[in-house]
Amino acid sequence: NDLYHKGGITQIQFSPCGNYLYSGARIDSQIICWDVRTNKAMFAMERKVTTNQRIQFDIDAAGEYLVTGSENGQFIVFDLKEQGKEKSRYTLNTLYAVNGAAIHPYIPAIAFASGDRRLEMPEQEKQQDEALDARYPAVYVFKAKQKHNSMVE
């Protein structure tokens, strides 16, 4: 099996049924699904992660969908019933990474957070070793459309 992480693991999460474990890593664009009964990687889902920043994912309460952000301002919905096939991809109005993802456990809603640390060079007259730390945090909440008791349309 050729599925493995290239960077340090930053998140693991069990499926609601407990048979699968999902893992994501820094400097690694894959989220890998592992079957804990056989200890084998089943499939991988792709997102853009080429930095050390932690990019989170979440799984809905039914174990049908996984949502994640990416470093290029997108959030992605994967269909776990179809071996992680990409269902939807949305670009948020941000220049920053979408680094947080959460699915509400009871209502059809998804939340995402964006922001990353940006170091800007100070004005020339300031000392060379000074840097301005600029953060641009944002939280987005979307109420999903319901169709056939599914969270995502």
Coordinates of N, CA and C in Angstrom, one line a residue:
N1 N 0.8 -1.2 0.0 CA 0.0 0.0 0.0 C 0.9 1.2 0.0
D2 N 0.7 2.1 -1.0 CA 1.6 3.3 -1.1 C 1.1 4.5 -0.4
L3 N 0.0 4.4 0.4 CA -0.5 5.6 1.2 C 0.3 5.7 2.5
Y4 N 0.9 6.9 2.7 CA 1.6 7.2 3.9 C 1.7 8.7 4.0
H5 N 1.9 9.2 5.2 CA 2.1 10.7 5.4 C 3.6 11.1 5.2
K6 N 3.8 12.2 4.6 CA 5.1 12.7 4.4 C 5.6 13.7 5.4
G7 N 4.6 14.3 6.2 CA 4.9 15.2 7.3 C 4.4 14.7 8.6
G8 N 4.7 15.4 9.6 CA 4.2 15.0 11.0 C 2.7 15.1 11.1
I9 N 2.1 14.1 11.7 CA 0.7 14.0 11.8 C 0.2 15.1 12.7
T10 N -0.8 15.8 12.3 CA -1.4 17.0 13.0 C -2.8 16.7 13.5
Q11 N -3.5 15.7 13.0 CA -4.9 15.4 13.4 C -5.2 14.0 13.1
I12 N -5.9 13.3 14.0 CA -6.5 12.0 13.8 C -7.9 12.1 14.3
Q13 N -8.8 11.3 13.7 CA -10.2 11.3 14.1 C -10.9 10.0 13.7
F14 N -11.6 9.4 14.6 CA -12.3 8.2 14.3 C -13.6 8.5 13.6
S15 N -14.0 7.6 12.8 CA -15.4 7.7 12.2 C -16.4 7.4 13.3
P16 N -17.6 7.8 13.1 CA -18.6 7.5 14.2 C -18.8 6.1 14.4
C17 N -18.7 5.2 13.4 CA -18.8 3.7 13.6 C -17.6 3.1 14.4
G18 N -16.5 3.8 14.4 CA -15.3 3.4 15.0 C -14.4 2.4 14.2
N19 N -14.8 2.1 13.0 CA -14.1 1.2 12.2 C -12.9 1.9 11.4
Y20 N -13.0 3.2 11.2 CA -12.0 3.9 10.4 C -11.4 5.0 11.2
L21 N -10.2 5.3 10.9 CA -9.4 6.4 11.5 C -8.9 7.3 10.3
Y22 N -9.1 8.6 10.4 CA -8.7 9.5 9.4 C -7.5 10.3 10.0
S23 N -6.5 10.5 9.2 CA -5.3 11.3 9.6 C -4.9 12.3 8.6
G24 N -4.4 13.4 9.1 CA -3.9 14.5 8.3 C -2.5 14.9 8.9
A25 N -1.7 15.5 8.0 CA -0.3 15.8 8.4 C 0.1 17.2 7.8
R26 N 1.1 17.8 8.5 CA 1.7 19.0 7.9 C 2.5 18.7 6.7
I27 N 2.6 19.7 5.8 CA 3.4 19.5 4.6 C 3.0 18.3 3.8
D28 N 1.7 18.0 3.8 CA 1.1 16.8 3.2 C -0.3 17.0 2.8
S29 N -0.6 16.9 1.5 CA -1.9 17.2 1.0 C -2.9 16.1 1.2
Q30 N -2.6 15.0 1.7 CA -3.5 13.9 1.9 C -4.1 13.8 3.2
I31 N -5.4 13.4 3.3 CA -6.1 12.9 4.4 C -6.3 11.4 4.1
I32 N -5.8 10.6 5.0 CA -5.8 9.1 4.7 C -6.8 8.5 5.6
C33 N -7.6 7.6 5.0 CA -8.6 6.7 5.7 C -7.9 5.4 6.0
W34 N -7.9 5.0 7.3 CA -7.3 3.7 7.7 C -8.5 2.8 8.3
D35 N -8.4 1.6 7.9 CA -9.4 0.6 8.5 C -8.7 0.0 9.7
V36 N -9.2 0.4 10.9 CA -8.6 -0.1 12.1 C -8.7 -1.6 12.4
R37 N -9.6 -2.2 11.7 CA -9.7 -3.7 11.8 C -8.6 -4.4 11.1
T38 N -8.1 -3.8 10.0 CA -7.0 -4.5 9.3 C -5.7 -3.7 9.4
N39 N -5.7 -2.5 9.9 CA -4.6 -1.6 10.0 C -4.0 -1.3 8.6
K40 N -4.9 -1.1 7.6 CA -4.5 -0.8 6.3 C -5.1 0.5 5.8
A41 N -4.3 1.2 5.0 CA -4.9 2.5 4.5 C -5.8 2.1 3.3
M42 N -7.0 2.7 3.4 CA -8.1 2.4 2.4 C -8.0 3.4 1.2
F43 N -8.0 4.7 1.5 CA -8.0 5.7 0.4 C -7.5 7.0 1.0
A44 N -7.2 7.9 0.1 CA -6.7 9.3 0.5 C -7.6 10.3 -0.2
M45 N -7.7 11.4 0.5 CA -8.4 12.6 -0.1 C -7.4 13.7 -0.2
E46 N -7.5 14.5 -1.3 CA -6.5 15.5 -1.6 C -7.0 16.9 -1.2
R47 N -6.1 17.7 -0.6 CA -6.3 19.1 -0.4 C -4.9 19.8 -0.5
K48 N -4.9 21.1 -0.6 CA -3.5 21.7 -0.7 C -3.0 22.0 0.7
V49 N -1.9 21.4 1.1 CA -1.2 21.6 2.3 C 0.3 21.4 2.1
T50 N 1.0 22.5 1.9 CA 2.4 22.5 1.6 C 3.3 23.2 2.7
T51 N 2.6 23.6 3.7 CA 3.3 24.3 4.8 C 3.2 23.6 6.1
N52 N 3.8 24.1 7.2 CA 3.7 23.5 8.5 C 2.4 23.8 9.2
Q53 N 1.6 24.7 8.7 CA 0.3 25.0 9.3 C -0.6 23.8 9.5
R54 N -1.3 23.7 10.6 CA -2.3 22.7 10.8 C -3.6 23.0 10.1
I55 N -4.0 22.2 9.2 CA -5.3 22.4 8.5 C -6.2 21.3 9.0
Q56 N -7.2 21.7 9.7 CA -8.1 20.7 10.3 C -9.2 20.1 9.4
F57 N -9.8 19.0 9.8 CA -10.9 18.4 9.1 C -11.9 18.0 10.1
D58 N -13.1 17.6 9.7 CA -14.2 17.1 10.6 C -15.0 16.2 9.8
I59 N -15.7 15.3 10.5 CA -16.6 14.3 10.0 C -18.0 14.5 10.6
D60 N -19.0 14.4 9.7 CA -20.4 14.5 10.2 C -20.8 13.3 11.1
A61 N -21.8 13.5 11.9 CA -22.3 12.5 12.9 C -22.7 11.2 12.3
A62 N -23.1 11.2 11.0 CA -23.5 10.0 10.3 C -22.3 9.3 9.7
G63 N -21.2 9.9 9.6 CA -20.0 9.3 9.0 C -20.1 9.3 7.5
E64 N -20.8 10.2 6.9 CA -21.0 10.3 5.5 C -20.1 11.3 4.8
Y65 N -19.8 12.4 5.5 CA -19.0 13.4 4.8 C -17.8 13.9 5.7
L66 N -16.8 14.2 5.1 CA -15.6 14.8 5.7 C -15.4 16.2 5.1
V67 N -15.2 17.2 5.9 CA -15.0 18.6 5.4 C -13.6 19.0 5.9
T68 N -12.9 19.8 5.0 CA -11.6 20.2 5.4 C -11.3 21.6 4.7
G69 N -10.3 22.3 5.2 CA -9.9 23.5 4.6 C -8.6 23.2 3.8
S70 N -8.0 24.2 3.2 CA -6.8 24.1 2.5 C -6.0 25.4 2.6
E71 N -4.8 25.4 2.2 CA -4.0 26.6 2.4 C -4.3 27.7 1.3
N72 N -5.1 27.3 0.3 CA -5.4 28.3 -0.7 C -6.8 28.9 -0.6
G73 N -7.3 28.9 0.6 CA -8.6 29.6 0.8 C -9.8 28.8 0.4
Q74 N -9.7 27.5 0.2 CA -10.8 26.7 -0.2 C -11.2 25.8 1.0
F75 N -12.5 25.4 0.9 CA -12.9 24.3 1.8 C -13.5 23.2 0.8
I76 N -13.4 22.0 1.2 CA -13.7 20.9 0.4 C -14.6 19.9 1.2
V77 N -15.6 19.3 0.5 CA -16.4 18.3 1.1 C -16.2 17.0 0.4
F78 N -15.8 15.9 1.1 CA -15.6 14.6 0.5 C -16.7 13.7 1.0
D79 N -17.1 12.8 0.1 CA -18.2 11.8 0.3 C -17.5 10.5 0.8
L80 N -17.6 10.2 2.1 CA -17.0 9.0 2.6 C -17.6 7.7 2.2
K81 N -18.9 7.8 1.8 CA -19.6 6.6 1.3 C -19.0 6.1 -0.1
E82 N -18.4 7.1 -0.8 CA -17.8 6.8 -2.1 C -16.3 6.9 -2.1
Q83 N -15.7 6.3 -1.1 CA -14.2 6.2 -1.0 C -13.5 7.6 -1.0
G84 N -14.2 8.6 -0.4 CA -13.6 9.9 -0.3 C -13.6 10.7 -1.6
K85 N -14.6 10.4 -2.4 CA -14.7 11.2 -3.7 C -15.1 12.7 -3.3
E86 N -14.4 13.6 -4.0 CA -14.7 15.0 -3.8 C -16.1 15.3 -4.2
K87 N -16.9 15.9 -3.3 CA -18.3 16.2 -3.6 C -18.5 17.7 -4.0
S88 N -17.8 18.6 -3.2 CA -17.9 20.0 -3.5 C -16.6 20.7 -3.1
R89 N -16.3 21.8 -3.8 CA -15.2 22.6 -3.4 C -15.6 24.1 -3.5
Y90 N -15.3 24.8 -2.5 CA -15.7 26.2 -2.5 C -14.5 27.1 -2.1
T91 N -14.5 28.3 -2.7 CA -13.4 29.2 -2.5 C -14.0 30.3 -1.6
L92 N -13.4 30.6 -0.5 CA -13.9 31.6 0.4 C -13.2 32.9 0.0
N93 N -13.8 34.0 0.4 CA -13.3 35.4 0.0 C -12.2 35.7 1.0
T94 N -11.1 35.0 0.9 CA -9.9 35.2 1.8 C -8.7 34.9 1.0
L95 N -7.6 35.6 1.4 CA -6.3 35.3 0.8 C -5.5 34.4 1.7
Y96 N -6.1 33.9 2.7 CA -5.4 33.1 3.7 C -5.9 31.7 3.8
A97 N -5.2 30.8 4.5 CA -5.5 29.4 4.6 C -6.9 29.3 5.4
V98 N -7.6 28.3 4.9 CA -8.8 27.9 5.7 C -8.3 26.7 6.5
N99 N -8.1 27.0 7.8 CA -7.4 26.1 8.7 C -8.2 25.4 9.7
G100 N -9.5 25.8 9.9 CA -10.4 25.2 10.8 C -11.6 24.7 10.1
A101 N -12.2 23.5 10.5 CA -13.4 23.0 9.9 C -14.2 22.3 11.0
A102 N -15.5 22.6 11.1 CA -16.3 21.9 12.1 C -17.7 21.7 11.5
I103 N -18.3 20.5 11.7 CA -19.7 20.3 11.3 C -20.5 20.2 12.6
H104 N -21.6 21.0 12.6 CA -22.5 21.0 13.7 C -23.1 19.6 13.9
P105 N -23.2 19.1 15.1 CA -23.7 17.7 15.3 C -25.2 17.5 15.1
Y106 N -25.9 18.6 15.2 CA -27.4 18.4 15.2 C -28.1 19.2 14.1
I107 N -27.6 20.3 13.6 CA -28.3 21.0 12.5 C -27.3 21.0 11.3
P108 N -27.9 21.2 10.1 CA -27.0 21.2 8.9 C -26.3 22.5 8.8
A109 N -25.2 22.6 9.5 CA -24.3 23.8 9.4 C -22.8 23.4 9.5
I110 N -22.0 24.1 8.8 CA -20.6 23.9 8.7 C -19.9 25.2 9.1
A111 N -18.9 25.2 9.9 CA -18.1 26.4 10.2 C -16.6 26.2 9.8
F112 N -16.1 27.3 9.3 CA -14.7 27.2 8.9 C -14.0 28.5 9.5
A113 N -12.7 28.3 9.7 CA -11.9 29.5 10.2 C -10.8 29.7 9.2
S114 N -10.4 30.9 9.0 CA -9.3 31.2 8.1 C -8.3 32.2 8.8
G115 N -7.1 32.1 8.4 CA -6.1 33.0 8.9 C -4.8 32.3 9.0
D116 N -3.7 33.0 8.9 CA -2.4 32.5 9.1 C -1.5 33.6 9.5
R117 N -0.4 33.3 10.0 CA 0.6 34.3 10.5 C 1.3 34.8 9.3
R118 N 1.3 36.1 9.1 CA 2.1 36.8 8.1 C 3.1 37.8 8.7
L119 N 4.3 37.6 8.3 CA 5.3 38.6 8.8 C 5.6 39.6 7.7
E120 N 5.4 40.8 8.0 CA 5.7 41.9 7.0 C 7.0 42.6 7.4
M121 N 7.7 43.0 6.4 CA 9.0 43.7 6.7 C 8.6 45.1 7.2
P122 N 9.4 45.6 8.2 CA 9.1 46.9 8.7 C 9.6 48.0 7.8
E123 N 9.2 49.2 8.1 CA 9.7 50.3 7.3 C 11.2 50.4 7.3
Q124 N 11.8 51.0 6.3 CA 13.3 51.0 6.2 C 13.9 51.6 7.4
E125 N 13.4 52.7 8.0 CA 14.0 53.3 9.1 C 14.0 52.5 10.4
K126 N 13.2 51.5 10.5 CA 13.2 50.7 11.7 C 14.3 49.7 11.6
Q127 N 14.7 49.1 12.7 CA 15.7 48.1 12.8 C 15.4 46.9 11.9
Q128 N 16.4 46.3 11.3 CA 16.2 45.2 10.4 C 15.5 44.0 11.1
D129 N 15.8 43.7 12.3 CA 15.3 42.5 13.0 C 13.8 42.7 13.5
E130 N 13.2 43.9 13.3 CA 11.9 44.0 13.8 C 10.9 43.5 12.7
A131 N 9.9 42.9 13.1 CA 8.9 42.4 12.1 C 7.5 42.7 12.7
L132 N 6.6 43.0 11.8 CA 5.2 43.2 12.2 C 4.4 41.9 12.1
D133 N 3.8 41.5 13.1 CA 3.0 40.3 13.1 C 1.6 40.6 12.8
A134 N 1.1 40.3 11.6 CA -0.2 40.6 11.2 C -1.0 39.3 11.1
R135 N -2.2 39.3 11.8 CA -3.1 38.1 11.7 C -4.4 38.6 11.2
Y136 N -5.0 37.8 10.4 CA -6.2 38.1 9.7 C -7.2 37.0 10.0
P137 N -7.7 36.8 11.2 CA -8.6 35.7 11.5 C -10.0 36.0 11.0
A138 N -10.7 35.0 10.6 CA -12.1 35.1 10.2 C -12.8 33.7 10.5
V139 N -14.1 33.8 10.8 CA -14.9 32.6 11.0 C -16.1 32.7 10.0
Y140 N -16.3 31.6 9.3 CA -17.4 31.5 8.4 C -18.4 30.4 8.8
V141 N -19.7 30.7 8.9 CA -20.7 29.6 9.2 C -21.6 29.6 8.0
F142 N -21.9 28.4 7.5 CA -22.8 28.1 6.4 C -23.8 27.1 6.9
K143 N -25.1 27.5 6.6 CA -26.2 26.5 6.8 C -26.3 25.7 5.5
A144 N -26.1 24.4 5.6 CA -26.2 23.6 4.4 C -27.6 23.3 4.0
K145 N -27.8 23.1 2.7 CA -29.1 22.7 2.2 C -29.3 21.2 2.6
Q146 N -30.5 20.9 2.9 CA -30.9 19.5 3.3 C -31.6 18.9 2.1
K147 N -31.1 17.7 1.7 CA -31.7 16.9 0.6 C -31.6 15.5 1.0
H148 N -32.7 14.8 1.1 CA -32.7 13.4 1.5 C -31.9 13.1 2.7
N149 N -32.1 13.9 3.8 CA -31.4 13.8 5.1 C -29.9 13.9 4.9
S150 N -29.5 14.5 3.8 CA -28.0 14.6 3.6 C -27.6 16.0 4.0
M151 N -26.4 16.2 4.5 CA -26.0 17.5 5.0 C -25.5 18.4 3.8
V152 N -25.1 17.8 2.7 CA -24.5 18.6 1.7 C -25.3 18.3 0.4
E153 N -25.5 19.3 -0.4 CA -26.2 19.2 -1.7 C -25.2 19.4 -2.8

